[in-house]
Amino acid sequence: MKSAVLFSGGKDSVMALYYALNNGDDVRYLLSMKSENTESYMFHVPNIHLTNLISEAVGIPIIEAKTNGVKEEELEDLLREFRNLKELGIEAIYTGALFSTYQKSRIEKLASEVGIKAISPYWHKDPVEYMNLVIDSGFTVIISGVFAYGLDESWLGRVVDRNALDELIKISEKTYINVAFEGGEAESLVIDGPIFKKRIEILEAEKHWDRDSGTYKILDARLIDK
C-alpha cells in the first residue's frame, strides 16, 4: 500500500512510521505540518524544524506545509495536503494518535473526504506498554517540552530510557499524568533508532523555562554516521 505518515519527529509519529514500514507499506512521504501557533490544537510544534533532518536520516522524502495554526481553520490546511497526497497516489495516511479523539476524529474525517485511509496503529494502547515498546525498539527519544505538574526543568533534553520511564510511572501515581504524554504533558523528539541510517547530533540547544513549563529548543544539529 502506498502510504504517507503525518510526521512531527516526535516519538508517536516515528513509531507510526516504524509500524508502517514493518507492515510492508510503501511509505512514499512524510507530511510535516509546521504551525505558526505554538499552542496548536492539532500539530506538534517544538523542534518541528528538524523533521527535514529526520527525513534525510530515514531516507524518505518530506512534504513540509505551513499552517497558521488557528483552531479548526488549520484543518483546511491539512485537507489541502491530503488532497495533494491523493493526487500523488497515496492510499493511506498513518498517524501517531494514542488517545486524542479530537485529533484522530478530524484526521479520519479529512482522509475520508479525499478518499484515503487513516491509520492510527497504537490507538488506545496501554501507555506503559507503549513506552516500553518505544524503548525496546531501540529509539532514542529526548524530551523537547514539558507542560505538566510533576515534570520540572530537569526533564528538558533528557533521554527517555528505562530509568526515566520508571520515574514517570512513579510521578503518574501521584499526579495522574499519562506516561506516554498523550494528555499534552510533554513533547518529544527522536534522534536515533533502528530505521535511522544516520543519527542526529545536537550541537547547540537552550532551555526556556517559565514557572511550571518549558521547552528544549535545538538551535543547531547535524546528521552523523552511526
GROMACS .gro file of C-alpha atoms in nm:
model
  226
    1MET     CA    1   0.000   0.000   0.000
    2LYS     CA    2   0.133   0.343  -0.093
    3SER     CA    3   0.137   0.539   0.230
    4ALA     CA    4   0.243   0.861   0.397
    5VAL     CA    5   0.292   0.949   0.763
    6LEU     CA    6   0.169   1.263   0.937
    7PHE     CA    7   0.507   1.343   1.082
    8SER     CA    8   0.639   1.567   1.360
    9GLY     CA    9   0.963   1.394   1.455
   10GLY     CA   10   0.817   1.308   1.795
   11LYS     CA   11   0.805   0.953   1.927
   12ASP     CA   12   0.447   0.884   1.819
   13SER     CA   13   0.485   0.980   1.454
   14VAL     CA   14   0.817   0.795   1.436
   15MET     CA   15   0.654   0.486   1.586
   16ALA     CA   16   0.373   0.515   1.330
   17LEU     CA   17   0.637   0.525   1.056
   18TYR     CA   18   0.813   0.225   1.210
   19TYR     CA   19   0.486   0.034   1.217
   20ALA     CA   20   0.406   0.119   0.855
   21LEU     CA   21   0.747   0.003   0.735
   22ASN     CA   22   0.726  -0.319   0.936
   23ASN     CA   23   0.377  -0.370   0.794
   24GLY     CA   24   0.529  -0.379   0.447
   25ASP     CA   25   0.384  -0.046   0.332
   26ASP     CA   26   0.549   0.153   0.056
   27VAL     CA   27   0.595   0.472   0.257
   28ARG     CA   28   0.641   0.742  -0.006
   29TYR     CA   29   0.628   1.061   0.202
   30LEU     CA   30   0.644   1.217   0.545
   31LEU     CA   31   0.396   1.505   0.582
   32SER     CA   32   0.512   1.771   0.826
   33MET     CA   33   0.266   2.045   0.920
   34LYS     CA   34   0.457   2.346   1.051
   35SER     CA   35   0.229   2.559   1.265
   36GLU     CA   36   0.291   2.925   1.340
   37ASN     CA   37   0.081   2.883   1.656
   38THR     CA   38   0.282   2.745   1.948
   39GLU     CA   39  -0.045   2.628   2.107
   40SER     CA   40  -0.185   2.447   1.805
   41TYR     CA   41  -0.465   2.204   1.887
   42MET     CA   42  -0.370   1.970   1.604
   43PHE     CA   43   0.002   1.983   1.543
   44HIS     CA   44   0.326   1.927   1.731
   45VAL     CA   45   0.541   2.243   1.749
   46PRO     CA   46   0.869   2.207   1.949
   47ASN     CA   47   1.165   2.145   1.715
   48ILE     CA   48   0.940   2.079   1.416
   49HIS     CA   49   1.218   2.236   1.205
   50LEU     CA   50   1.423   1.917   1.250
   51THR     CA   51   1.185   1.695   1.054
   52ASN     CA   52   1.389   1.755   0.740
   53LEU     CA   53   1.693   1.605   0.913
   54ILE     CA   54   1.493   1.301   1.019
   55SER     CA   55   1.360   1.270   0.665
   56GLU     CA   56   1.718   1.250   0.540
   57ALA     CA   57   1.815   1.013   0.820
   58VAL     CA   58   1.541   0.762   0.736
   59GLY     CA   59   1.564   0.814   0.359
   60ILE     CA   60   1.203   0.913   0.296
   61PRO     CA   61   1.107   1.241   0.121
   62ILE     CA   62   0.929   1.503   0.327
   63ILE     CA   63   0.648   1.738   0.234
   64GLU     CA   64   0.662   2.049   0.452
   65ALA     CA   65   0.342   2.252   0.474
   66LYS     CA   66   0.278   2.573   0.666
   67THR     CA   67  -0.034   2.646   0.869
   68ASN     CA   68  -0.133   2.947   1.078
   69GLY     CA   69  -0.247   2.706   1.346
   70VAL     CA   70  -0.583   2.872   1.408
   71LYS     CA   71  -0.818   2.624   1.574
   72GLU     CA   72  -1.037   2.443   1.318
   73GLU     CA   73  -0.904   2.662   1.036
   74GLU     CA   74  -0.580   2.461   1.043
   75LEU     CA   75  -0.787   2.165   0.929
   76GLU     CA   76  -0.830   2.332   0.591
   77ASP     CA   77  -0.453   2.336   0.554
   78LEU     CA   78  -0.437   1.967   0.638
   79LEU     CA   79  -0.718   1.891   0.394
   80ARG     CA   80  -0.522   2.067   0.120
   81GLU     CA   81  -0.221   1.846   0.188
   82PHE     CA   82  -0.433   1.529   0.197
   83ARG     CA   83  -0.567   1.620  -0.145
   84ASN     CA   84  -0.212   1.664  -0.263
   85LEU     CA   85  -0.118   1.321  -0.128
   86LYS     CA   86  -0.418   1.166  -0.301
   87GLU     CA   87  -0.305   1.317  -0.632
   88LEU     CA   88   0.039   1.167  -0.570
   89GLY     CA   89  -0.118   0.821  -0.546
   90ILE     CA   90  -0.117   0.784  -0.166
   91GLU     CA   91  -0.372   0.534  -0.036
   92ALA     CA   92  -0.326   0.569   0.341
   93ILE     CA   93  -0.203   0.820   0.598
   94TYR     CA   94  -0.054   0.692   0.923
   95THR     CA   95  -0.078   0.894   1.245
   96GLY     CA   96   0.068   0.861   1.592
   97ALA     CA   97  -0.261   0.928   1.772
   98LEU     CA   98  -0.286   0.743   2.102
   99PHE     CA   99  -0.580   0.887   2.295
  100SER     CA  100  -0.671   1.225   2.144
  101THR     CA  101  -1.016   1.181   1.995
  102TYR     CA  102  -1.004   1.547   1.889
  103GLN     CA  103  -0.710   1.483   1.658
  104LYS     CA  104  -0.798   1.132   1.543
  105SER     CA  105  -1.160   1.208   1.452
  106ARG     CA  106  -1.065   1.513   1.248
  107ILE     CA  107  -0.785   1.336   1.064
  108GLU     CA  108  -1.015   1.046   0.980
  109LYS     CA  109  -1.288   1.282   0.856
  110LEU     CA  110  -1.049   1.470   0.626
  111ALA     CA  111  -0.889   1.150   0.498
  112SER     CA  112  -1.231   1.003   0.422
  113GLU     CA  113  -1.327   1.321   0.239
  114VAL     CA  114  -1.040   1.282  -0.006
  115GLY     CA  115  -1.061   0.904  -0.030
  116ILE     CA  116  -0.757   0.785   0.164
  117LYS     CA  117  -0.743   0.559   0.468
  118ALA     CA  118  -0.637   0.697   0.808
  119ILE     CA  119  -0.447   0.450   1.029
  120SER     CA  120  -0.351   0.505   1.394
  121PRO     CA  121  -0.172   0.179   1.482
  122TYR     CA  122  -0.127   0.244   1.854
  123TRP     CA  123  -0.469   0.388   1.929
  124HIS     CA  124  -0.559   0.321   2.296
  125LYS     CA  125  -0.252   0.106   2.359
  126ASP     CA  126  -0.165   0.093   2.729
  127PRO     CA  127   0.070   0.389   2.794
  128VAL     CA  128   0.329   0.192   2.993
  129GLU     CA  129   0.332  -0.093   2.741
  130TYR     CA  130   0.364   0.160   2.462
  131MET     CA  131   0.659   0.341   2.620
  132ASN     CA  132   0.829   0.008   2.684
  133LEU     CA  133   0.781  -0.072   2.317
  134VAL     CA  134   0.941   0.259   2.215
  135ILE     CA  135   1.244   0.190   2.433
  136ASP     CA  136   1.272  -0.180   2.347
  137SER     CA  137   1.253  -0.100   1.975
  138GLY     CA  138   1.576   0.095   2.011
  139PHE     CA  139   1.464   0.455   1.959
  140THR     CA  140   1.649   0.740   2.128
  141VAL     CA  141   1.382   0.985   2.242
  142ILE     CA  142   1.452   1.315   2.414
  143ILE     CA  143   1.207   1.546   2.591
  144SER     CA  144   1.163   1.871   2.398
  145GLY     CA  145   0.891   2.027   2.613
  146VAL     CA  146   0.719   1.973   2.949
  147PHE     CA  147   0.380   2.116   3.040
  148ALA     CA  148   0.251   1.925   3.342
  149TYR     CA  149   0.274   1.927   3.721
  150GLY     CA  150   0.535   1.678   3.833
  151LEU     CA  151   0.772   1.741   3.544
  152ASP     CA  152   1.036   2.006   3.612
  153GLU     CA  153   1.312   2.172   3.414
  154SER     CA  154   1.546   1.878   3.464
  155TRP     CA  155   1.338   1.678   3.214
  156LEU     CA  156   1.417   1.913   2.926
  157GLY     CA  157   1.658   1.744   2.686
  158ARG     CA  158   1.652   1.421   2.886
  159VAL     CA  159   1.658   1.085   2.710
  160VAL     CA  160   1.356   0.866   2.780
  161ASP     CA  161   1.529   0.546   2.885
  162ARG     CA  162   1.427   0.274   3.129
  163ASN     CA  163   1.520   0.480   3.434
  164ALA     CA  164   1.326   0.779   3.304
  165LEU     CA  165   1.021   0.563   3.241
  166ASP     CA  166   1.037   0.423   3.595
  167GLU     CA  167   1.041   0.780   3.726
  168LEU     CA  168   0.748   0.877   3.504
  169ILE     CA  169   0.546   0.584   3.636
  170LYS     CA  170   0.613   0.694   3.995
  171ILE     CA  171   0.517   1.053   3.911
  172SER     CA  172   0.198   0.932   3.741
  173GLU     CA  173   0.092   0.754   4.059
  174LYS     CA  174   0.086   1.091   4.236
  175THR     CA  175  -0.023   1.328   3.960
  176TYR     CA  176  -0.213   1.100   3.718
  177ILE     CA  177  -0.012   1.215   3.415
  178ASN     CA  178  -0.018   0.997   3.107
  179VAL     CA  179   0.331   0.845   3.087
  180ALA     CA  180   0.305   0.845   2.706
  181PHE     CA  181   0.235   1.222   2.723
  182GLU     CA  182  -0.088   1.195   2.525
  183GLY     CA  183  -0.253   1.442   2.758
  184GLY     CA  184  -0.010   1.711   2.646
  185GLU     CA  185   0.218   1.657   2.946
  186ALA     CA  186   0.532   1.668   2.731
  187GLU     CA  187   0.664   1.673   2.376
  188SER     CA  188   0.943   1.460   2.237
  189LEU     CA  189   1.196   1.431   1.957
  190VAL     CA  190   1.353   1.115   1.817
  191ILE     CA  191   1.721   1.147   1.730
  192ASP     CA  192   1.809   0.784   1.650
  193GLY     CA  193   1.656   0.444   1.604
  194PRO     CA  194   1.650   0.123   1.400
  195ILE     CA  195   1.510   0.293   1.090
  196PHE     CA  196   1.768   0.575   1.103
  197LYS     CA  197   2.056   0.539   0.858
  198LYS     CA  198   2.227   0.828   1.038
  199ARG     CA  199   2.164   0.978   1.380
  200ILE     CA  200   2.105   1.338   1.484
  201GLU     CA  201   2.378   1.506   1.683
  202ILE     CA  202   2.265   1.811   1.877
  203LEU     CA  203   2.530   2.083   1.853
  204GLU     CA  204   2.355   2.366   2.035
  205ALA     CA  205   2.037   2.387   2.238
  206GLU     CA  206   1.882   2.606   2.503
  207LYS     CA  207   1.622   2.559   2.772
  208HIS     CA  208   1.334   2.801   2.812
  209TRP     CA  209   1.153   2.770   3.145
  210ASP     CA  210   0.859   2.975   3.270
  211ARG     CA  211   0.725   2.891   3.619
  212ASP     CA  212   0.588   2.541   3.558
  213SER     CA  213   0.656   2.458   3.193
  214GLY     CA  214   0.927   2.491   2.934
  215THR     CA  215   1.084   2.384   2.607
  216TYR     CA  216   1.417   2.249   2.488
  217LYS     CA  217   1.493   2.441   2.170
  218ILE     CA  218   1.753   2.292   1.940
  219LEU     CA  219   1.944   2.571   1.767
  220ASP     CA  220   2.188   2.360   1.566
  221ALA     CA  221   2.207   1.993   1.477
  222ARG     CA  222   2.355   1.767   1.214
  223LEU     CA  223   2.344   1.410   1.091
  224ILE     CA  224   2.640   1.186   1.162
  225ASP     CA  225   2.723   0.829   1.067
  226LYS     CA  226   2.626   0.555   1.309
   0.00000   0.00000   0.00000
